[in-house]
Short mmCIF file of C-alpha atoms in Angstrom, two decimals:
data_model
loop_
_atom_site.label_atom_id
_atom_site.label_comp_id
_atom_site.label_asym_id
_atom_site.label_seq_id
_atom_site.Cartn_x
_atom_site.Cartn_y
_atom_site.Cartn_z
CA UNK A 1 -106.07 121.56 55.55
CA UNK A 2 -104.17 120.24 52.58
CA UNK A 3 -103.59 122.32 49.21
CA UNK A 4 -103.04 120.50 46.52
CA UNK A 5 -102.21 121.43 43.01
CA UNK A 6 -99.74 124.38 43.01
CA UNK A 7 -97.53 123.52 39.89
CA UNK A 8 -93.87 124.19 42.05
CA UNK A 9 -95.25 121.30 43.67
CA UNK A 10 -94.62 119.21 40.76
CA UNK A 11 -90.56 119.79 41.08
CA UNK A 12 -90.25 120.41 44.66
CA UNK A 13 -91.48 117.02 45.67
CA UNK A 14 -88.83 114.60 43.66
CA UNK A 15 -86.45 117.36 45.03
CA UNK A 16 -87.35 117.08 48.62
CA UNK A 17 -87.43 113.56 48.15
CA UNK A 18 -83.57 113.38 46.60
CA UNK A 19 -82.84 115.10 49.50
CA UNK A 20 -84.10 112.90 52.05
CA UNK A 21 -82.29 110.50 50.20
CA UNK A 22 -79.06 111.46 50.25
CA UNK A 23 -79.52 112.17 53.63
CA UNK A 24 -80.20 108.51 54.30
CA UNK A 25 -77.58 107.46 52.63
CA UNK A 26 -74.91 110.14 54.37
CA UNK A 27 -76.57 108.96 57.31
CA UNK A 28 -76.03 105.43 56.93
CA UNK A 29 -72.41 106.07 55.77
CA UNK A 30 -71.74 107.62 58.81
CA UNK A 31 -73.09 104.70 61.35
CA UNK A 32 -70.79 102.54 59.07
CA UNK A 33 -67.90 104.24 59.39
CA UNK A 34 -68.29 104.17 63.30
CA UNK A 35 -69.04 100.35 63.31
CA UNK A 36 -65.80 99.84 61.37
CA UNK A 37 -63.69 102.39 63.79
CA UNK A 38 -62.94 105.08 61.22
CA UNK A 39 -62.91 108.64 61.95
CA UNK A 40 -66.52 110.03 61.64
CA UNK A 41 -66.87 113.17 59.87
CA UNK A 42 -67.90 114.85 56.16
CA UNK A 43 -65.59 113.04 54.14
CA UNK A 44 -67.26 109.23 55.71
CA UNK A 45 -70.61 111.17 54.94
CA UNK A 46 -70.16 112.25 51.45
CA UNK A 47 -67.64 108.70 50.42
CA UNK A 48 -70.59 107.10 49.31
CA UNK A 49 -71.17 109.41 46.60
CA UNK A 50 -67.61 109.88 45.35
CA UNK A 51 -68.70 106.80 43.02
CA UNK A 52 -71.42 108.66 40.93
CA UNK A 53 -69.37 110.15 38.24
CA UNK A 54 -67.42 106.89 37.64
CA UNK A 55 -70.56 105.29 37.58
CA UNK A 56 -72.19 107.64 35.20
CA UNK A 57 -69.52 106.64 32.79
CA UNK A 58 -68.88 103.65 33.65
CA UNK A 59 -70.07 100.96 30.55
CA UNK A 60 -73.40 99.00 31.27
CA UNK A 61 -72.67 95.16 31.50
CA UNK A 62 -73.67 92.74 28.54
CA UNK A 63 -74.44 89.35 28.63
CA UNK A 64 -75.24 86.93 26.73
CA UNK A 65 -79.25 86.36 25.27
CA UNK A 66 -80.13 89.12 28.17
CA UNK A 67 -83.46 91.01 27.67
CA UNK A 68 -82.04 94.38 27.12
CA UNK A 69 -85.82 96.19 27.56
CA UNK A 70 -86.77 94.04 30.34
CA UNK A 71 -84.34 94.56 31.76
CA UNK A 72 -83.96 98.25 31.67
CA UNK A 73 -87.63 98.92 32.34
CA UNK A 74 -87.58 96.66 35.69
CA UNK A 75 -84.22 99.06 36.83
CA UNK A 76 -86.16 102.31 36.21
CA UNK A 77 -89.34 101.41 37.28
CA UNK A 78 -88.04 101.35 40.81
CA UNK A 79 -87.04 104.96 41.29
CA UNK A 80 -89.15 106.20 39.04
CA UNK A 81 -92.36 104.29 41.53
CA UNK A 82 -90.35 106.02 44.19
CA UNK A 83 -91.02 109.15 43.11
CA UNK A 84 -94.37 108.57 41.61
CA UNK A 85 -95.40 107.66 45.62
CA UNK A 86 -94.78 110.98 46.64
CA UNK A 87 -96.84 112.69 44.50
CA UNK A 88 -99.89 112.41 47.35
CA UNK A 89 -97.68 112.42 50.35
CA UNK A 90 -98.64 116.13 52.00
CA UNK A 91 -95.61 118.43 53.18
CA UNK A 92 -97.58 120.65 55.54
CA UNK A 93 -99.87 122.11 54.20
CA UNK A 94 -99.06 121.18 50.68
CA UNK A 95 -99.29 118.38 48.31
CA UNK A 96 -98.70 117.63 44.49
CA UNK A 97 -102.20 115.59 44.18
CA UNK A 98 -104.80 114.88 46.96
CA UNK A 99 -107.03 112.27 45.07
CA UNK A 100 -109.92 110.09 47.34
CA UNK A 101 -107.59 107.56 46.73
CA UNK A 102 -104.47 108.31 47.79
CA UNK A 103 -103.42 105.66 50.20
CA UNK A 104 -104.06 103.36 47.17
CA UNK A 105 -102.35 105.25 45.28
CA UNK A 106 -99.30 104.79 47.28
CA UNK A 107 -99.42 101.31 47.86
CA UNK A 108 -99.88 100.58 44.27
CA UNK A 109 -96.86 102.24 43.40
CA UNK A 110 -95.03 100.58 46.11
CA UNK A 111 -96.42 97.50 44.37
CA UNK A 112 -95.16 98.12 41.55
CA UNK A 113 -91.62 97.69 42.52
CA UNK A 114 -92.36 93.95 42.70
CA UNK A 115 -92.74 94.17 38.69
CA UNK A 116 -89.32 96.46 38.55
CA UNK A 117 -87.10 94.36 41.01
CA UNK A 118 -88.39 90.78 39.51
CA UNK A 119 -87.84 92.02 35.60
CA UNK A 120 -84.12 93.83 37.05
CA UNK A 121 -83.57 89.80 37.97
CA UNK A 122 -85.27 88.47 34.56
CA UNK A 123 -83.32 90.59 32.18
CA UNK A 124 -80.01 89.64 32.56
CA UNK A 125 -80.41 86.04 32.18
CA UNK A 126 -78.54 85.53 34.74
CA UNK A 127 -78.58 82.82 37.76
CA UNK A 128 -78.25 84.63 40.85
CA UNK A 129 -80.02 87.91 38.99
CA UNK A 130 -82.91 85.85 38.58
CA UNK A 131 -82.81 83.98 42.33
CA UNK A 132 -82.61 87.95 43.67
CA UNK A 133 -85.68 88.86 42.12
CA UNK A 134 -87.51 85.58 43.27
CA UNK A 135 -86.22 86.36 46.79
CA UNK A 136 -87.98 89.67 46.45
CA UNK A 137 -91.55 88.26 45.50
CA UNK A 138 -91.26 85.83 48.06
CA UNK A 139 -90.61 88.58 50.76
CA UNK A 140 -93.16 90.71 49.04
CA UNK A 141 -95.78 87.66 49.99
CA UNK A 142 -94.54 87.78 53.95
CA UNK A 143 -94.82 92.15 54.20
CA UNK A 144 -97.56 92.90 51.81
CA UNK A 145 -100.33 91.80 53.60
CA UNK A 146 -99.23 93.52 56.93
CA UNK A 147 -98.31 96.52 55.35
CA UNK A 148 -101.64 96.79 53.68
CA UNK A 149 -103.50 96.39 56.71
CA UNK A 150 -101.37 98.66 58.33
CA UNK A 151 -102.54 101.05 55.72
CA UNK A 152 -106.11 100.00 56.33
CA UNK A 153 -105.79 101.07 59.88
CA UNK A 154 -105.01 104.44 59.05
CA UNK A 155 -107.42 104.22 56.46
CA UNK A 156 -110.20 103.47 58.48
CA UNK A 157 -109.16 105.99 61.25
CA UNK A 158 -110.17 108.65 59.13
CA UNK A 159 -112.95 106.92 57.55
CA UNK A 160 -111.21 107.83 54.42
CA UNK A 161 -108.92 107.14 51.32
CA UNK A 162 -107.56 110.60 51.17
CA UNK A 163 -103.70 110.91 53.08
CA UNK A 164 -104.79 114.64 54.12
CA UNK A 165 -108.05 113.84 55.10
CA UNK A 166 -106.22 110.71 57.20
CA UNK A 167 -103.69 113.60 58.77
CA UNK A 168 -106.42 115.80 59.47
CA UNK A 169 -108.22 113.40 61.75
CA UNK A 170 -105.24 112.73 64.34
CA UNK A 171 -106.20 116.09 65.67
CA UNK A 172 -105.31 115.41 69.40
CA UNK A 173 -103.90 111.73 69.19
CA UNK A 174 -101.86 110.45 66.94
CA UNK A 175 -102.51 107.10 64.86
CA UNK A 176 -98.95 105.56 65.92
CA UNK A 177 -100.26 106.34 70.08
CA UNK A 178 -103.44 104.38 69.54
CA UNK A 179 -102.58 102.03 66.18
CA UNK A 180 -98.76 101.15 67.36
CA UNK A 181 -99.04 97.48 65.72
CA UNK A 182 -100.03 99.62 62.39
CA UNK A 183 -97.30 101.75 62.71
CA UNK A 184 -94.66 98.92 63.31
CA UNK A 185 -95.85 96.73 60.71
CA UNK A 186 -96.02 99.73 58.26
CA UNK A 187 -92.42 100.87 59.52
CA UNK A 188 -91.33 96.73 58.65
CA UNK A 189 -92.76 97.35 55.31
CA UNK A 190 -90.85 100.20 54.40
CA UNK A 191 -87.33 98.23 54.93
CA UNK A 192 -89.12 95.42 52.92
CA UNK A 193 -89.70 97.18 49.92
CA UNK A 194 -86.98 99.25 50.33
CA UNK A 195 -84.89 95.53 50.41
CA UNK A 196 -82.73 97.08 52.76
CA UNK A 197 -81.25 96.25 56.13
CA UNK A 198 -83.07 93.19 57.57
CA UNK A 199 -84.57 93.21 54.45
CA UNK A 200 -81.52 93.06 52.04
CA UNK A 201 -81.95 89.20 51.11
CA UNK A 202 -82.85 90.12 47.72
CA UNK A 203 -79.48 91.81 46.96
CA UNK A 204 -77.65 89.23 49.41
CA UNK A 205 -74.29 88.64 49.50
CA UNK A 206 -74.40 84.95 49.55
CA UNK A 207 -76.00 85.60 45.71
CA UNK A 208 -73.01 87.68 44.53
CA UNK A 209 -75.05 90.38 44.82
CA UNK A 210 -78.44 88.78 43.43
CA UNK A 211 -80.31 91.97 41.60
CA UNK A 212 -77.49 94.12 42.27
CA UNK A 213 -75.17 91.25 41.11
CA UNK A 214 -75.23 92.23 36.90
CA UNK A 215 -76.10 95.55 36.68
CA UNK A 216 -73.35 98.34 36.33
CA UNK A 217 -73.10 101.99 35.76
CA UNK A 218 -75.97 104.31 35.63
CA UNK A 219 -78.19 101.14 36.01
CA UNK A 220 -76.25 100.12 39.08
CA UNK A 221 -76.60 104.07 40.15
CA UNK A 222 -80.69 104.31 39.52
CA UNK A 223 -81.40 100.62 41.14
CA UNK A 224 -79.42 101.76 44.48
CA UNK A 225 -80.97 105.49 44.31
CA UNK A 226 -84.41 103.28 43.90
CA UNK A 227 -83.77 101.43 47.70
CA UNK A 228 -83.13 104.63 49.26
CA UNK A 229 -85.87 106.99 47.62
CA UNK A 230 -87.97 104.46 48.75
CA UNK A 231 -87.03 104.26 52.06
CA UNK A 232 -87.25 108.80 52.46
CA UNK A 233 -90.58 108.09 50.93
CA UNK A 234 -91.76 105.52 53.19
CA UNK A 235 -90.78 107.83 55.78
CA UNK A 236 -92.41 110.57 54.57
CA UNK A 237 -95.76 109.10 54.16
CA UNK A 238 -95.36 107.66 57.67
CA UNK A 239 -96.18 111.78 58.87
CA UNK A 240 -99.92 112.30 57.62
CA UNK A 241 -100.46 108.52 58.36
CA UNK A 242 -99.56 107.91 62.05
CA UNK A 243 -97.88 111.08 63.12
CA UNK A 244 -100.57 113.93 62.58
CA UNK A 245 -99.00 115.13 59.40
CA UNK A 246 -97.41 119.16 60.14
CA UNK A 247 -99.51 119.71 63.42
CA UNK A 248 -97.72 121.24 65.77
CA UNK A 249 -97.04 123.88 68.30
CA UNK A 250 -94.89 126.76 67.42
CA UNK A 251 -93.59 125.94 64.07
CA UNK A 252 -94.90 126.03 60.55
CA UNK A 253 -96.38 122.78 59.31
CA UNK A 254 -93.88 122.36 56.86
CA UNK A 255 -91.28 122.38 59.28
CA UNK A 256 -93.29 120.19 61.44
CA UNK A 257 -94.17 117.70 58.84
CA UNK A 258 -89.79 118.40 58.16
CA UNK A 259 -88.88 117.52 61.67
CA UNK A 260 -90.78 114.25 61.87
CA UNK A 261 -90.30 112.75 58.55
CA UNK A 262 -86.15 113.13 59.90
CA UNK A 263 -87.14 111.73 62.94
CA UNK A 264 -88.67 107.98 61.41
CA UNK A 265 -85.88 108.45 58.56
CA UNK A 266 -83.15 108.83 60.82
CA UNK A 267 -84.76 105.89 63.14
CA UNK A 268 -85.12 103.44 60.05
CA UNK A 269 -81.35 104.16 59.12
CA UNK A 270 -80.35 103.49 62.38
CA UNK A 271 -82.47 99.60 62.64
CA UNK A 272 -81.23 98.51 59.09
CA UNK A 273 -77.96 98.54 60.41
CA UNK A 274 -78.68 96.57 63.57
CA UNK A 275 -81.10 94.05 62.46
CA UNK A 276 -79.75 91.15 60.91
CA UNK A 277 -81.00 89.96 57.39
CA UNK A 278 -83.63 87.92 57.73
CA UNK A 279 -84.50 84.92 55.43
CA UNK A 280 -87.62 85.11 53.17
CA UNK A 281 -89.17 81.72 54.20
CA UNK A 282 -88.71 82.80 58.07
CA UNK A 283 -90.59 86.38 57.82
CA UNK A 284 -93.17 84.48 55.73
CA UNK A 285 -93.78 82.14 58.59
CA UNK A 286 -93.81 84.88 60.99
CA UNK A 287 -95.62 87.17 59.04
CA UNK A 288 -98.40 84.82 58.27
CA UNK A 289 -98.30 83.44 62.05
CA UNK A 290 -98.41 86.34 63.77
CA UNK A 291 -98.07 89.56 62.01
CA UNK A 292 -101.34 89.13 59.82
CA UNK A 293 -103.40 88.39 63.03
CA UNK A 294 -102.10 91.03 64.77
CA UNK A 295 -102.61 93.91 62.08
CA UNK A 296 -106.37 92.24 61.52
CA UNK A 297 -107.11 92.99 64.79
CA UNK A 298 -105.31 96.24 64.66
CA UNK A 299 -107.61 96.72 61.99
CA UNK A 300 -110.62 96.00 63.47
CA UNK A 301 -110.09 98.65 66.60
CA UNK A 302 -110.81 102.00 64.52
CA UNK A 303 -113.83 100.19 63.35
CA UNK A 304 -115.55 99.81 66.31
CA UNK A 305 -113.88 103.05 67.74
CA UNK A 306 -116.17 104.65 64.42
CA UNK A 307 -119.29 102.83 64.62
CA UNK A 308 -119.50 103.05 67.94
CA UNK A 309 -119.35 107.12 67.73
#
């Protein structure tokens, strides 16, 4: 069973997910290091964040007739949705909130990152800015509808909107055994609106940088934290939704629902550096060709599984 409410809750969940994060990032820093043939140890994991206090100082970037509040409010919406998502993602046998809604909940604030990423383009009034954030709405239209049937899946599983009610009901088989086009599509999703890895067209390099291109400093800072708390949340949510949450023999379900969100964190680092990145018009045509289809009919299995119970 899930308990929800307990007020440490309330910190220890943006704290967990920071250091999932960082993790991710360390993580990644490491595989790159290795693909470039330098030495792999601490000092490749912790180079990425030698930057921070330079970039904490560091003077934001003006331009000329940019949208200073647009543009601000689209670069903190996206870790600030981040961290907003976890607040109904269960850690054992814990969670911040445990509405009926919950899996809406999550995708809505996943959704919301479209608004963040598009205004981070907007505000700077800036060409390839702007092109970055229109790259991200047109990948949003190729991985939304997958992802939210994904969800749906789950969803309908447990004959319920409520992530610890959807954990609770894997007791014996897991979601991602009998649901695996779910749990891919869902897994895509998280690189998508994490616009990493395969996913990284929005902040390509061919666009100077598009959405990453103008912004400096702290904004720089928050917009890149945004990508990866994204990506520790997506993994964390992937637990209670295809994994059976913390059930487990032998260990705590803390530690369980620990070991397995490290497990589809560490794997997701791992493809978004061997995937290549993948144009938005191409994953629209495959995502509407086959991937839609696909998760429909993934869909449609745990309904007849339940009504024919």
């Amino acid at each position: 069973m899930v308990e929800a409410g307990a007020w440490w809750t309330l910190l220890a969940a943006p704290g967990l997910l920071v250091v999932l994060a960082a993790l991710a990032v360390a993580g990644n820093a490491v595989l790159k290091a290795r693909d470039a043939g330098r030495p792999v140890g601490v000092a490749g994991a912790v180079r990425p964040f030698l930057g921070v206090p330079r970039a904490l100082v560091t003077q934001p970037r003006r331009l000329p007739a940019q949208d200073r509040l647009l543009w601000r409010t689209g670069v903190v919406t996206v870790p600030v949705a981040a961290v907003l998502s976890t607040l109904v993602v269960p850690f054992g046998g814990r969670v911040v909130a445990d509405p009926s809604v919950g899996v809406v909940w999550f995708n809505a604030m996943e959704v919301l990152t479209w608004a963040g990423l598009w205004l981070a383009g907007w505000g700077p009034n800036a060409a390839f800015s702007l092109i970055g954030g229109y790259r991200f709405l047109a990948q949003g239209l190729a991985y939304e509808l997958p992802l939210m049937f994904a969800l749906i899946s789950a969803a309908t599983g447990a004959e319920s909107l409520r992530v610890g009610d959807i954990a609770a009901a894997q007791d014996g088989l897991w979601y991602a055994v009998w649901m695996p086009a779910a749990f891919a599509a869902y897994l895509a999703g998280v690189l998508a609106f994490s616009f990493l890895g395969p996913f990284a067209y929005p902040a390509g390099r061919d666009l100077a940088g598009g959405v990453l291109g103008e912004v400096s400093g702290a904004d720089r800072l928050l917009l890149q934290a945004g990508r990866w708390l994204w990506l520790a949340s997506g993994a964390a949510m992937a637990v209670p939704l295809f994994l059976g949450g913390g059930a487990g023999p032998g260990l705590p379900s803390w530690a369980w629902s620990l070991v397995k969100t490290l497990l589809v964190l560490g794997v997701l680092v791992w493809v978004l550096r061997r995937l290549p990145v993948v144009r938005a018009d191409r994953y629209v045509e495959f995502a509407w060709v086959v991937l839609i289809p696909l998760t429909i009919v993934q869909a449609l299995v745990p309904a007849l599984v339940n009504l024919h119970r």
